[in-house]
Coordinates of C-alpha atoms and ligand atoms in Angstrom, one line a residue:
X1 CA 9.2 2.2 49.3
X2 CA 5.7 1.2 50.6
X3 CA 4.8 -1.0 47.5
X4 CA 7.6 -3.3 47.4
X5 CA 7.3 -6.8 48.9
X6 CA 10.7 -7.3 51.3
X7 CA 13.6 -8.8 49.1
X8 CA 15.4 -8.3 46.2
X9 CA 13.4 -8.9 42.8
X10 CA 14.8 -9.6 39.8
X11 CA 15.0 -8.3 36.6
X12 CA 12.8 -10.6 34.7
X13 CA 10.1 -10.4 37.1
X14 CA 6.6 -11.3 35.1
X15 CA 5.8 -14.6 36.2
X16 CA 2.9 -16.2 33.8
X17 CA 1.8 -17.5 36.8
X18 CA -1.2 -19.7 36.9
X19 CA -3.2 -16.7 38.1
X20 CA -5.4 -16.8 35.3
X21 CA -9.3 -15.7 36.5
X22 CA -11.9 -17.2 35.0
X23 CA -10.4 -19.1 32.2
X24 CA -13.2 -21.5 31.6
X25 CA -14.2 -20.7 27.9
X26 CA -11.3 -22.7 26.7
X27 CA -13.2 -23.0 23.4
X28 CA -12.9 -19.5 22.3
X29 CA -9.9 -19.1 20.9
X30 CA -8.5 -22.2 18.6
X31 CA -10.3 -21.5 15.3
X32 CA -10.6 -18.5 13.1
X33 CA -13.6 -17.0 13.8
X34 CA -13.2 -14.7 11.1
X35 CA -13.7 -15.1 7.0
X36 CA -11.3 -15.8 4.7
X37 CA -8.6 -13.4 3.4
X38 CA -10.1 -11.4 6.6
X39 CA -6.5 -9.6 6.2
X40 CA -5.3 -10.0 2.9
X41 CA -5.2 -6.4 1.8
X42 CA -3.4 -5.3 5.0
X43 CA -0.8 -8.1 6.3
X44 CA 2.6 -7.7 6.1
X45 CA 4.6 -10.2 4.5
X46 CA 7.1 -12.4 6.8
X47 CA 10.9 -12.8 6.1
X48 CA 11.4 -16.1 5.2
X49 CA 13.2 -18.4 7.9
X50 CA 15.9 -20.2 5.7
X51 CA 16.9 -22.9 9.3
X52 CA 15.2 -26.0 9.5
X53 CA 15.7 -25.6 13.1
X54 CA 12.4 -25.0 14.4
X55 CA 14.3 -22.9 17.2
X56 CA 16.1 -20.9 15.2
X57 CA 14.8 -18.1 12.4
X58 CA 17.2 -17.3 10.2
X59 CA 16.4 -14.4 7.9
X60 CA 18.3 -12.0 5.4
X61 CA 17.6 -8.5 4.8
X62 CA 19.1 -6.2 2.7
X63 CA 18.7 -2.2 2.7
X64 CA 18.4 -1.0 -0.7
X65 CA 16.7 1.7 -2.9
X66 CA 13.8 1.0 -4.8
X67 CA 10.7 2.5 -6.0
X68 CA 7.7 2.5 -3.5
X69 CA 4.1 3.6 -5.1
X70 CA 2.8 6.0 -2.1
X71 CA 0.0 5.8 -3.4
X72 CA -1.4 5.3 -7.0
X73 CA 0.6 7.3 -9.7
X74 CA 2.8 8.5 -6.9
X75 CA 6.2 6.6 -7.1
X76 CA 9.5 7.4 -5.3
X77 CA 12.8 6.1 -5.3
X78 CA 12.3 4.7 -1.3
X79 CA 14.7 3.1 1.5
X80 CA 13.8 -0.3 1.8
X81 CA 14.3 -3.4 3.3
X82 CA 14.2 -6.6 0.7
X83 CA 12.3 -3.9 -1.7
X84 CA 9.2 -3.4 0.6
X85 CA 7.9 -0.3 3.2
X86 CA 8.1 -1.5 6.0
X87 CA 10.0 -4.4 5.2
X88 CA 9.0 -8.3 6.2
X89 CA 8.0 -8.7 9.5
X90 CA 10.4 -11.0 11.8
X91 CA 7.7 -13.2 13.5
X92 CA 9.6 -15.5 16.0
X93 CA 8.2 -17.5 19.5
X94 CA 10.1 -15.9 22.6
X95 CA 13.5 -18.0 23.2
X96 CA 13.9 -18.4 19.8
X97 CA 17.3 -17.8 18.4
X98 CA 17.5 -15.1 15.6
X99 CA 19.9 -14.6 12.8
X100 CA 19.6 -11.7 10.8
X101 CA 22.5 -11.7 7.9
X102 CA 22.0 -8.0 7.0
X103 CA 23.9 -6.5 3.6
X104 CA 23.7 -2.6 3.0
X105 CA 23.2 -1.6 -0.5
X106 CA 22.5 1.8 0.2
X107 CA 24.6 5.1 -0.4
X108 CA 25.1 5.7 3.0
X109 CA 25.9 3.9 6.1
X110 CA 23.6 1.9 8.0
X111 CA 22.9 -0.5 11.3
X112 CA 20.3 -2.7 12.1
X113 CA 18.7 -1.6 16.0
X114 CA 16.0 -3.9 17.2
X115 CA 13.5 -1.1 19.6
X116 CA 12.7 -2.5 23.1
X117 CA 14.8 -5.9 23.5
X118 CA 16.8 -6.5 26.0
X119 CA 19.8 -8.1 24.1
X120 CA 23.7 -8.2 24.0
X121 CA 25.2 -4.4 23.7
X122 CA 26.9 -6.2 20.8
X123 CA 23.5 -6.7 18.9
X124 CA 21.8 -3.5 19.5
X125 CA 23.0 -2.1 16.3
X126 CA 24.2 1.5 17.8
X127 CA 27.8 2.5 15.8
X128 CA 30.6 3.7 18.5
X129 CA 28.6 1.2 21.2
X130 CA 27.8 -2.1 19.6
X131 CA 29.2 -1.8 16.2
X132 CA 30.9 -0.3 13.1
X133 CA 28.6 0.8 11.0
X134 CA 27.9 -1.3 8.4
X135 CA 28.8 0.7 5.3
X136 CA 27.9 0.5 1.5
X137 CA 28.5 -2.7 0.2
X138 CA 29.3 -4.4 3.1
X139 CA 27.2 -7.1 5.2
X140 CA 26.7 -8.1 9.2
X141 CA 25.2 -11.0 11.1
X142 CA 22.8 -10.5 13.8
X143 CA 22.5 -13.4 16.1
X144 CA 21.3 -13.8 19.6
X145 CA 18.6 -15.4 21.9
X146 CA 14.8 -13.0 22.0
X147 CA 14.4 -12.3 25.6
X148 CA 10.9 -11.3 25.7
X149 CA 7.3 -11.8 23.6
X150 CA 5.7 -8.9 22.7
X151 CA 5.2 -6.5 19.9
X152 CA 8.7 -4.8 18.8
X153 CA 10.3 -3.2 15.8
X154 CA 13.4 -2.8 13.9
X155 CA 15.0 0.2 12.3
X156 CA 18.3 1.7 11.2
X157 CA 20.7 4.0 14.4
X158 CA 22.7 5.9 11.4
X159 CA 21.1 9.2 10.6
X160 CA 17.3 7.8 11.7
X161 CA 15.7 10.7 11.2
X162 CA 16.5 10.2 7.1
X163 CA 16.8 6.7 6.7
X164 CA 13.3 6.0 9.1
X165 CA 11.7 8.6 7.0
X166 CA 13.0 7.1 3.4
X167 CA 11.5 3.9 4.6
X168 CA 13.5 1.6 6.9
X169 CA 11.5 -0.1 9.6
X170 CA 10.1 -3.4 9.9
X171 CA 7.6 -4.9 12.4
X172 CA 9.6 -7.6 14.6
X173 CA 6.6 -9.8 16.3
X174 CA 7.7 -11.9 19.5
X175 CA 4.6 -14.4 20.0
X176 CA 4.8 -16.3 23.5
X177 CA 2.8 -20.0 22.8
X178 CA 1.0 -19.8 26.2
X179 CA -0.5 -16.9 25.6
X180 CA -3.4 -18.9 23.6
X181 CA -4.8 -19.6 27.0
X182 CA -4.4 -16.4 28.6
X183 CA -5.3 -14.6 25.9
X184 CA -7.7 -16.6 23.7
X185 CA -8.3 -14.6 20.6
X186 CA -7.0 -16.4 17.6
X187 CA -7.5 -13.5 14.8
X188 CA -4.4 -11.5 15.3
X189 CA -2.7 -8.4 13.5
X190 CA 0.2 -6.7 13.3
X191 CA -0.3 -2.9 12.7
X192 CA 2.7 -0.8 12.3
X193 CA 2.0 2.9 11.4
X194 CA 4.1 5.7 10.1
X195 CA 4.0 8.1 7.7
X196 CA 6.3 9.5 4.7
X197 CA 7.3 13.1 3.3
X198 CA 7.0 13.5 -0.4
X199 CA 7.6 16.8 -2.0
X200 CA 5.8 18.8 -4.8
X201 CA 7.8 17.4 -7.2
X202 CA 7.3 14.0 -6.4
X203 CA 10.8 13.1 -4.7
X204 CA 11.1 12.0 -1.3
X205 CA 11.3 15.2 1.1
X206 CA 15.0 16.3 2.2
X207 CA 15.1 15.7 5.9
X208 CA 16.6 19.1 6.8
X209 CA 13.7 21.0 5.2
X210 CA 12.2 23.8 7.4
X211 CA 15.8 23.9 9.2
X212 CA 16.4 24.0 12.8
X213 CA 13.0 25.2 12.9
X214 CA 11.7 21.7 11.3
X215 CA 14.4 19.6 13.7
X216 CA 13.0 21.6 16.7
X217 CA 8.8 20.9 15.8
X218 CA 9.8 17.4 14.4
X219 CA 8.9 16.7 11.1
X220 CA 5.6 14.6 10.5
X221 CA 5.6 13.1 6.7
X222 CA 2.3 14.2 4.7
X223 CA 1.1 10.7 3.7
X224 CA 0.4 8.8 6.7
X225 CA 0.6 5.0 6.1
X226 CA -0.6 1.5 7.6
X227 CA 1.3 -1.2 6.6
X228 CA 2.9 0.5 4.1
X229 CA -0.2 1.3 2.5
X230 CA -3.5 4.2 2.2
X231 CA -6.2 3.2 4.1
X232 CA -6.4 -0.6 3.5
X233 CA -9.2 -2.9 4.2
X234 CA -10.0 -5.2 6.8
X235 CA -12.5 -7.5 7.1
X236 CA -14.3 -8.1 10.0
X237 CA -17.3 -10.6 11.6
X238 CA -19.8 -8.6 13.2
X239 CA -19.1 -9.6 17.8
X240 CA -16.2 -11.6 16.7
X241 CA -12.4 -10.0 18.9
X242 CA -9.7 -9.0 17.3
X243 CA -6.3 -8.8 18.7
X244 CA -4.2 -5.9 17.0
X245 CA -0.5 -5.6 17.6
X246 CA 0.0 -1.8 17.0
X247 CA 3.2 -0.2 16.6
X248 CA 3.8 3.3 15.7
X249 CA 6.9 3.8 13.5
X250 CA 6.7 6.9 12.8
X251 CA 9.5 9.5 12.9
X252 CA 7.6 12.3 14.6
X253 CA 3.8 11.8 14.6
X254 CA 1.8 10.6 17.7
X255 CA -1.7 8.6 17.0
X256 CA -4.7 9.2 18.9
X257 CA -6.5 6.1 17.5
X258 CA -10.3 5.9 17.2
X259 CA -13.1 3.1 16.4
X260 CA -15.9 5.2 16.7
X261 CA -18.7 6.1 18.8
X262 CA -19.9 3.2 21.0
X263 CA -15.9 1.3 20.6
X264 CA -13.5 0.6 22.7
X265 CA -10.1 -0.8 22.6
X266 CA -9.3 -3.1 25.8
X267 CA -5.9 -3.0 26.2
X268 CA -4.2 -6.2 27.4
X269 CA -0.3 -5.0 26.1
X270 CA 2.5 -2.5 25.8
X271 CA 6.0 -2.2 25.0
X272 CA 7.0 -4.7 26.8
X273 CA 4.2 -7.7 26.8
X274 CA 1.0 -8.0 28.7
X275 CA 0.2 -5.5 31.2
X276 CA -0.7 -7.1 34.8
X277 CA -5.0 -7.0 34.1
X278 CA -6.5 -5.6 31.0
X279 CA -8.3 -1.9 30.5
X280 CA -10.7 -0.1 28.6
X281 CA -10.2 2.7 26.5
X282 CA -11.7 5.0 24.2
X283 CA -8.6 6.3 22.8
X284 CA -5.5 4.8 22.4
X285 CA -2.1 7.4 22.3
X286 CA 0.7 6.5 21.1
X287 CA 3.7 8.3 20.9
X288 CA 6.6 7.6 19.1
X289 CA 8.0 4.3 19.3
X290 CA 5.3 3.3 21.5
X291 CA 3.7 -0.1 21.3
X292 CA 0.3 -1.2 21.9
X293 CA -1.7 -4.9 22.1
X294 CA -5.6 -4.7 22.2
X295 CA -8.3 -6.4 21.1
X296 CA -11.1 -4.7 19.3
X297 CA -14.4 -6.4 18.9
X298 CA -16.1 -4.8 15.5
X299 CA -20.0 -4.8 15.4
X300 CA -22.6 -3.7 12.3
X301 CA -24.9 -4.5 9.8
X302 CA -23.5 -7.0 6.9
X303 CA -21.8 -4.7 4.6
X304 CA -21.3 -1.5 7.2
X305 CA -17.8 0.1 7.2
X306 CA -16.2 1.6 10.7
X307 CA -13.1 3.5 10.4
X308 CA -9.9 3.2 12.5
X309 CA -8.8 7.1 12.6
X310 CA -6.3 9.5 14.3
X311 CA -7.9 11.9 15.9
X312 CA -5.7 15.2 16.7
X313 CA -3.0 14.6 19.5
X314 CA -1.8 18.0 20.8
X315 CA 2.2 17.1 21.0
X316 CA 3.1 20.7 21.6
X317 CA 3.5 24.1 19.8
X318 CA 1.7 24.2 16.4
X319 CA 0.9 20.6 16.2
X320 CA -2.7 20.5 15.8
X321 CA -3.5 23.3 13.6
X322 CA -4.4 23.2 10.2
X323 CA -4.0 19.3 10.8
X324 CA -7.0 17.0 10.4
X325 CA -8.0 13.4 10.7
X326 CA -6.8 11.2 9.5
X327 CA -8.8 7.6 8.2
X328 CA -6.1 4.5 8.8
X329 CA -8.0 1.5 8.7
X330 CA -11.1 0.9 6.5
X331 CA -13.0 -2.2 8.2
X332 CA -15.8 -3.6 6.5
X333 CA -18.5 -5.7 8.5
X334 CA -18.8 -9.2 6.6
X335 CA -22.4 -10.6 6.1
X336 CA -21.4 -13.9 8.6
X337 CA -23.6 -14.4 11.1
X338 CA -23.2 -12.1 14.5
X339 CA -20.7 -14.1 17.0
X340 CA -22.1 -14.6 19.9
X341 CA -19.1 -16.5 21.6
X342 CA -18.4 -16.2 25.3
X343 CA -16.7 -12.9 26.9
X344 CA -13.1 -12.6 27.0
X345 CA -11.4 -14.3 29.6
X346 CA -9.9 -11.6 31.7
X347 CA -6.5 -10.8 31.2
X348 CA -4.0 -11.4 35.0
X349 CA -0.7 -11.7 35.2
X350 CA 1.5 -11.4 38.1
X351 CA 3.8 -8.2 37.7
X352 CA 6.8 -7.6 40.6
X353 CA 8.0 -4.3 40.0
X354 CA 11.1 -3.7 40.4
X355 CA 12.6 -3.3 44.3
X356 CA 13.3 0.2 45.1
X357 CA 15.7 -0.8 47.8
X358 CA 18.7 1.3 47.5
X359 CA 17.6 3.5 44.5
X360 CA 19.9 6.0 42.9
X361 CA 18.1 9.3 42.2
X362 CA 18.5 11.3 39.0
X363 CA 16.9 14.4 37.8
X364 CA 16.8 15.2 34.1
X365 CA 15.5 18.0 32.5
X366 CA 14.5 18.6 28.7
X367 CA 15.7 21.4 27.3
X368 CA 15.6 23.5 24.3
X369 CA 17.8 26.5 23.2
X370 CA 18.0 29.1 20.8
X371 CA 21.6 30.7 20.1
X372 CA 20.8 34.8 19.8
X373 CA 22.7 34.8 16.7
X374 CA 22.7 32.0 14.7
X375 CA 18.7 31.5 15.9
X376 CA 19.6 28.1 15.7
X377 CA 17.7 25.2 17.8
X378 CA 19.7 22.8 20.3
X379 CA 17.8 20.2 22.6
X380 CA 19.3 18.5 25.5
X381 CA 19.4 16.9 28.9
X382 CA 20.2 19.8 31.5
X383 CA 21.2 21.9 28.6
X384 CA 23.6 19.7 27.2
X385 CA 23.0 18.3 23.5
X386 CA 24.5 14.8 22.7
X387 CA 27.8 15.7 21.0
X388 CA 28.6 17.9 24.8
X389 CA 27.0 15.0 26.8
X390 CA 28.9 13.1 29.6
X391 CA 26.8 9.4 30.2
X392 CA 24.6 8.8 32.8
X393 CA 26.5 6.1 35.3
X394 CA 25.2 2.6 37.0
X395 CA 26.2 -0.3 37.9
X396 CA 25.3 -3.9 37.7
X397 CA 21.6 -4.1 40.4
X398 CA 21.3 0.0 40.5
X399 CA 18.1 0.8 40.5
X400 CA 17.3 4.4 39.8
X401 CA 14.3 6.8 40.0
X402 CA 14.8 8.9 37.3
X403 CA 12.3 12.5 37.6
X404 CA 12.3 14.0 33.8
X405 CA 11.1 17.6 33.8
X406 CA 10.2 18.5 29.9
X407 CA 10.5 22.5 30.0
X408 CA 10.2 22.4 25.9
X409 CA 7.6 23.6 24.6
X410 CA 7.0 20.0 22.5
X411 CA 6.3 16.5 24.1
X412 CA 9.2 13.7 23.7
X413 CA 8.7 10.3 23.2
X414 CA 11.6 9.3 25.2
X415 CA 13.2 5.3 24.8
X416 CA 15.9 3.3 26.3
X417 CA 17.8 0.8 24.6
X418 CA 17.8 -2.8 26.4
X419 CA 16.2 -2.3 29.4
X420 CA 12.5 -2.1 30.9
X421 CA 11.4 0.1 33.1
X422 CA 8.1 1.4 35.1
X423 CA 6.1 4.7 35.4
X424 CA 5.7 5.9 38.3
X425 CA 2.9 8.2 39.6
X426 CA 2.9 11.6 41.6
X427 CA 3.2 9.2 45.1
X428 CA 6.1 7.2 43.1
X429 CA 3.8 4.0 43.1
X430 CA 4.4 1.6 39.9
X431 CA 1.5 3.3 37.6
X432 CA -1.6 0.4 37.6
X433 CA -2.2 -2.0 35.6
X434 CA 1.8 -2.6 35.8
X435 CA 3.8 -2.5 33.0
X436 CA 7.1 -2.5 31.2
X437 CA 8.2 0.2 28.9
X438 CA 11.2 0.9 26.7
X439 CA 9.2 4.5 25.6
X440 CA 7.4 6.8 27.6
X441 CA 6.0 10.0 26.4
X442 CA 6.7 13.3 28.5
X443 CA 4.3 15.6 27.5
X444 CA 5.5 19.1 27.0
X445 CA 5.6 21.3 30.5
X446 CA 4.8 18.0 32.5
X447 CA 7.0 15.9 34.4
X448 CA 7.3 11.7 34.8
X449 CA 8.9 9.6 37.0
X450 CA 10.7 5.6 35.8
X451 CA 12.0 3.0 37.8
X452 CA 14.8 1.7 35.9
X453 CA 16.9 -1.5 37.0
X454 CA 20.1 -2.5 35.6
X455 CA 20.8 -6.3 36.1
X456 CA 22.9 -7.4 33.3
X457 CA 24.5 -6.5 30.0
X458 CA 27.3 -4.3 31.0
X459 CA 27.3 -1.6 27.8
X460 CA 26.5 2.0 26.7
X461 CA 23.1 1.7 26.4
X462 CA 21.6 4.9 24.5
X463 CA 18.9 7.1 26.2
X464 CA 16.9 9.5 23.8
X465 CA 14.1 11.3 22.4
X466 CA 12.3 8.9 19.5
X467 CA 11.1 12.3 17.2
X468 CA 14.2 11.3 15.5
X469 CA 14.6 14.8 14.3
X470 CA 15.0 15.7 18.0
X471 CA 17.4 13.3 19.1
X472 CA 19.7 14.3 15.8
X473 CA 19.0 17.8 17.5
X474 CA 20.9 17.0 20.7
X475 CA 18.1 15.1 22.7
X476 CA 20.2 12.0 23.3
X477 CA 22.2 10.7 26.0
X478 CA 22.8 7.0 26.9
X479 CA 23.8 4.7 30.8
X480 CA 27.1 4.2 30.6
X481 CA 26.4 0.5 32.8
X482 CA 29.3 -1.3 34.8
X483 CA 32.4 0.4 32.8
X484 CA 34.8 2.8 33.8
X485 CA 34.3 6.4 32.9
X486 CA 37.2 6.6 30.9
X487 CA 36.0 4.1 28.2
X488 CA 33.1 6.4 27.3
X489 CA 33.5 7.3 23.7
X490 CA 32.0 10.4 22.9
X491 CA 28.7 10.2 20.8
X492 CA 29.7 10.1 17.1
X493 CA 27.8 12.0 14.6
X494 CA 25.2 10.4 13.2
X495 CA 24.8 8.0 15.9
X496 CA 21.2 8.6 16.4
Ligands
CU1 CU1 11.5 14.9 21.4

């Protein structure tokens, strides 16, 4: 491959190097800039760390049923962790030990997966792969070293598609300490979206309503949510940044955020941490499971409000009709003075992509079927839906080039447990600014192209659509890395 420096690179390849251009506003960044209880109405609350240890968070959380207020008057009996939607927000510094003592007091069984990091098959809380699951009553211990900072999340592998859309998710917030200098923007928030299905009477929507018809659309709850909450209010200085972790936790709806006319987002992060340089955008699209870092920089009148929105995405088949915009974030311009505080130092970071030396091709197409009789709806890789599928093998230092052709008529939002990987482009060059991803959305009728590497972690690491409703309808498969063939345990039911 043309791009690749000669040598082998390894798998943790983004070097904070001292490459930092034009870092001389040190000042910027070490106060709060903006007023206070800027984010009172929108911040999530943290698990509390019971260790002393100041390298070590130690948290419990426990799945249970409780009543969540949608929005005023509307109450339903919601999945929750420690009683809130989304539950407390792990916030630990990368390297960081982390203890989660999780207890299920659910009805049904449950697991604890944490979405993009690259930890121990053991801890990636997939039943049949890493674990039992964890049934009513009972209790299991997370523990293990975070890999990477970065903007992440948690959620449940049992039956996702219900037990995300009942309520179980929770931001998990890697913050990397050095990053105050490359980054400089001290006002930071975490912004997880998603959305919830509540019926006419009130109760929480059953998650097979509109059949294999609803599992083949994917089904997008009618009360879209930030933080748990209906358009909540921010505060904001007129000229002073922002830096918004965004994560969207929904179970089938994309975002197409918006600031309005004359804003931009500058995107400095994805999935994965910072991208190699910083870029602007006037839209920011996020598909399931997809994670964002940007900084916004809010300017008005004292008093003014400017609206976070989703425009409409077109995801496919149906999916912008008779849909509108929706208002996320309400953000109200204070009456501090205008900040007039030096640019932004630019964003650079070394980025090796991974060496193609040697790679492994593999061509994967999406697929979705309708049996003449039953009329019934099956996704799958080449065809095959999860519960038929053989795993995709590698060994310890593949690296593959995998070329996904999406023939459905739906995009997928498509994420691998515990490792990164790369887009490539039409010329299989590393997409610029580089950057690793655990998700990447194949629109529908289009085709993309990842560099994956496998260093470490021997494991059956799962490989599937993140419309939840899609991967329960067969669009999961999974790397079956470093073990022999015949230890592959089929997919269980209600693995996804
Ligand atoms: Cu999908």
């Amino acid at each position: 491959m043309a791009y690749m420096p000669a040598g082998r690179q390894l798998g943790r390849a983004i070097v904070l190097a001292a490459a930092i251009a034009a870092a001389a506003t040190p000042a910027l960044a070490q106060e709060s800039l903006q007023a206070s209880r800027w984010d009172e109405a929108i911040r999530m609350p943290e698990a509390p760390d019971l260790n002393p240890d100041p390298h070590i968070v130690e948290i419990e959380l426990e799945a249970r049923v409780e009543p969540f207020e949608v929005e005023p008057g509307l109450i339903v009996d919601a999945w929750t962790y420690n009683g809130m939607i989304p539950g407390p927000m792990i916030r630990v510094n990368v390297g960081d030990r982390l203890i989660v003592h999780f207890t299920n007091s659910l009805p049904d069984p449950s697991t604890i997966h944490y979405h993009g990091l690259r930890i121990p098959i053991a801890m990636d809380g997939v039943p049949g792969y890493s674990q039992d699951p964890v049934k009513p009553g009972e209790s299991f211990t997370y523990d293990y070293v975070v890999p990477d900072a970065g903007i992440f999340w948690y959620h449940p592998h049992v039956m996702s598609a219900m037990q995300v859309g009942f309520g179980l998710y929770g931001a998990f917030w890697v913050e990397d300490p050095a990053e105050a200098e490359t980054v400089a923007v001290e006002d930071e928030l975490v912004i997880l979206l998603s959305d919830m299905a509540v019926n006419k009477q009130g109760e929480l929507e059953d998650p097979n309503s509109g059949g294999s018809a609803g599992m083949a659309f994917g089904r997008e709850g009618n009360h879209v949510l930030v933080n748990g909450k209906k358009t909540p209010q921010l505060l904001a200085r007129s000229g002073a940044p922002q830096r918004w972790h965004i994560i969207n936790a929904a179970k089938s709806r994309y975002y197409k955020l918006d600031l309005g006319a004359g804003f931009t987002f500058t995107r400095i992060g994805g999935d994965g941490g910072l991208l190699e340089y910083s870029v602007e955008e006037d839209f920011l699209v996020l598909g399931v499971g997809e994670r964002a870092d940007v900084i916004i920089t809010p300017r008005g009148a004292s008093g003014e409000e400017l609206m976070l929105r989703s425009q409409l995405h077109d995801r496919g088949y149906g999916s912008t009709e008779l849909r509108s915009i929706q208002d996320l974030v309400a953000i109200t311009i204070t009456d501090q003075p205008e900040y007039a505080g030096s640019p932004l130092p630019e964003v650079q970071l070394t980025i090796v992509p991974y060496s193609a030396e040697g790679t492994i091709r593999r061509e994967m197409e999406l697929t979705l079927d309708q049996d003449a009789i039953t009329k019934r709806f099956e996704y799958g890789f080449d065809k095959v839906p999860y519960w038929k599928a053989r795993p995709i093998l590698a060994d310890l230092g593949d690296t593959q080039i995998w070329t996904i052709n999406n023939t459905t008529p739906w995009s997928h939002p498509l994420h691998l447990h515990g490792f990164f990987f790369m887009v490539l482009d039409e010329n299989e060059e590393p997409v610029r600014p580089y950057e690793w991803k655990d998700t990447v959305d194949v629109p529908f009728k289009e085709t993309r192209r990842l560099l994956v590497r496998f260093g470490e972690r021997p494991g059956t690491w799962l490989f599937h659509c993140h419309i939840l409703d899609h991967a329960a309808g067969g669009l999961l498969t999974a790397v079956h890395l470093a073990l022999p063939i015949e230890d592959f345990k089929p997919f269980g039911a209600g693995a996804h």
